[in-house]
Short mmCIF file of C-alpha atoms in Angstrom, two decimals:
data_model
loop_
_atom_site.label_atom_id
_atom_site.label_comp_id
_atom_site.label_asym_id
_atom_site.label_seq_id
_atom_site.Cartn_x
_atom_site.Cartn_y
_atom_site.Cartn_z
CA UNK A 13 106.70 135.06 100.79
CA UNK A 14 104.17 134.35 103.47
CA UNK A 15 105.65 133.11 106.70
CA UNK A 16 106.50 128.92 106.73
CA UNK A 17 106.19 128.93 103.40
CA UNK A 18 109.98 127.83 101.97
CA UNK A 19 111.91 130.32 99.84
CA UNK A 20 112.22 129.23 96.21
CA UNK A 21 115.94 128.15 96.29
CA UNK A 22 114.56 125.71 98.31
CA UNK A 23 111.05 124.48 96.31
CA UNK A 24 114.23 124.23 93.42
CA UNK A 25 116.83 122.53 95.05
CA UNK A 26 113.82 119.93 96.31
CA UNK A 27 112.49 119.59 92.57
CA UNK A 28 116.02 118.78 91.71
CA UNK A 29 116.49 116.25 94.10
CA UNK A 30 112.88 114.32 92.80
CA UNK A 31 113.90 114.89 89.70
CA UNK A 32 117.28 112.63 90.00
CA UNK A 33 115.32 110.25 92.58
CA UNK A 34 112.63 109.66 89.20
CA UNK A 35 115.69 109.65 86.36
CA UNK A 36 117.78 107.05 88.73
CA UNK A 37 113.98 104.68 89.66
CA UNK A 38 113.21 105.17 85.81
CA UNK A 39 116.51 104.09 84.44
CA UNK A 40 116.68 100.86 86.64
CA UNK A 41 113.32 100.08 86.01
CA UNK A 42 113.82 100.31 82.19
CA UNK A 43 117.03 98.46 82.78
CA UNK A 44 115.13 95.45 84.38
CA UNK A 45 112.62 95.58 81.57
CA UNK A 46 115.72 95.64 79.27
CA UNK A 47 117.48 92.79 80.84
CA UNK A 48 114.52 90.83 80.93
CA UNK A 49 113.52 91.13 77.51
CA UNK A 50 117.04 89.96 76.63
CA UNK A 51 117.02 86.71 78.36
CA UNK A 52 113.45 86.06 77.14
CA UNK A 53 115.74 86.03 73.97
CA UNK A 54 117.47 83.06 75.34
CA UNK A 55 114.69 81.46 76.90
CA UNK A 56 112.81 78.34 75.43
CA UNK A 57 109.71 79.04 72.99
CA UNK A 58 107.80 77.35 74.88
CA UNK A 59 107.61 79.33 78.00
CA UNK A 60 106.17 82.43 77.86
CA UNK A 61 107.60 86.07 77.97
CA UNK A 62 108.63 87.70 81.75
CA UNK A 63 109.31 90.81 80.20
CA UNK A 64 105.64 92.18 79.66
CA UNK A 65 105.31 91.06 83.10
CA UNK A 66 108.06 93.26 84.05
CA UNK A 67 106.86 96.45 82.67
CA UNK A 68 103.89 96.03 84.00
CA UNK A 69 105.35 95.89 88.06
CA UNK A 70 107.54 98.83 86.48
CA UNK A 71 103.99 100.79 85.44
CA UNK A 72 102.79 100.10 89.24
CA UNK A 73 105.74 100.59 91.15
CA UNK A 74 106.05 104.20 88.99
CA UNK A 75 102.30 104.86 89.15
CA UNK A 76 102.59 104.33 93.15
CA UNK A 77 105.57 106.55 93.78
CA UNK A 78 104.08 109.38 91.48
CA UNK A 79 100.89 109.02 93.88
CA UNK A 80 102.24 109.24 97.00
CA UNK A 81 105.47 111.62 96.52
CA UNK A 82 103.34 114.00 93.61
CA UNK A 83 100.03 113.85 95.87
CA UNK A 84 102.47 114.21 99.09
CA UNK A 85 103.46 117.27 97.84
CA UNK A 86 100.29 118.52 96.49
CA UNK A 87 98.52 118.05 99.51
CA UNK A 88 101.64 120.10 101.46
CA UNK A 89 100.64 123.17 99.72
CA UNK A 90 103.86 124.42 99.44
CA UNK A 91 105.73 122.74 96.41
CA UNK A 92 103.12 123.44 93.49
CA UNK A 93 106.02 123.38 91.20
CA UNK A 94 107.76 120.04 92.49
CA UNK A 95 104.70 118.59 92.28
CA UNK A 96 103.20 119.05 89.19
CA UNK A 97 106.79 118.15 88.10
CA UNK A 98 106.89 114.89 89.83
CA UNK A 99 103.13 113.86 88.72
CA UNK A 100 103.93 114.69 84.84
CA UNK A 101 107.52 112.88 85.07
CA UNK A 102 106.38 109.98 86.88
CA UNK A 103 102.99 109.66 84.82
CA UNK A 104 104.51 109.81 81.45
CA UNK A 105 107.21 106.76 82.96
CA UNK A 106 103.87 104.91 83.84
CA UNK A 107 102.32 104.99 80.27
CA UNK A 108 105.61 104.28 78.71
CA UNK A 109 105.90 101.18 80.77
CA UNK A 110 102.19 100.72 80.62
CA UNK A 111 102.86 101.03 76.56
CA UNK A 112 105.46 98.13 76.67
CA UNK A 113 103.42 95.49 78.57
CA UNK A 114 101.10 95.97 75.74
CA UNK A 115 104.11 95.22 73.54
CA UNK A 116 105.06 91.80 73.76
#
């Protein structure tokens, strides 16, 4: 370990902590979608569907943070490991929500 470089309890223990800050952003992201989608099920015919609309603010708002926290940490040169982490988790989330716009 060179000097100012942080041990690897640490790089761990800060992957950990961006890994529940992505599960807990994911899960009320897909919730929203979810809750949307259900009251389009309510909604008149006539109108058209908020949920695709939904997943697609989900897709940016997930594409954003894995862009600034995933490139934040790249460009630290420290956490390689969080990193790569955080841009794989947070880019598969965009597709999937990126998938289900598509989907009406």
């Amino acid at each position: 370990m060179r000097y100012g470089e942080p041990s690897k309890s640490f790089q761990v223990a800060a992957g950990c902590v961006w890994l529940v800050v992505d599960v807990v952003l994911i899960g009320y992201l897909l919730f929203r979608y979810g809750m949307t989608g259900w009251s389009d099920g309510y909604d008149d015919p006539v109108n058209s569907p908020a949920a695709p609309a939904e997943a697609r603010r989900a897709a940016w708002i997930v594409l954003g943070t894995a862009v600034v926290s995933g490139g934040l940490l790249l460009l630290l040169r420290r956490y390689w490991v969080t990193a790569i982490l955080q841009l794989l988790l947070t880019g598969a989330a965009a597709g999937m929500f990126a998938l289900l716009a598509g989907h009406p």
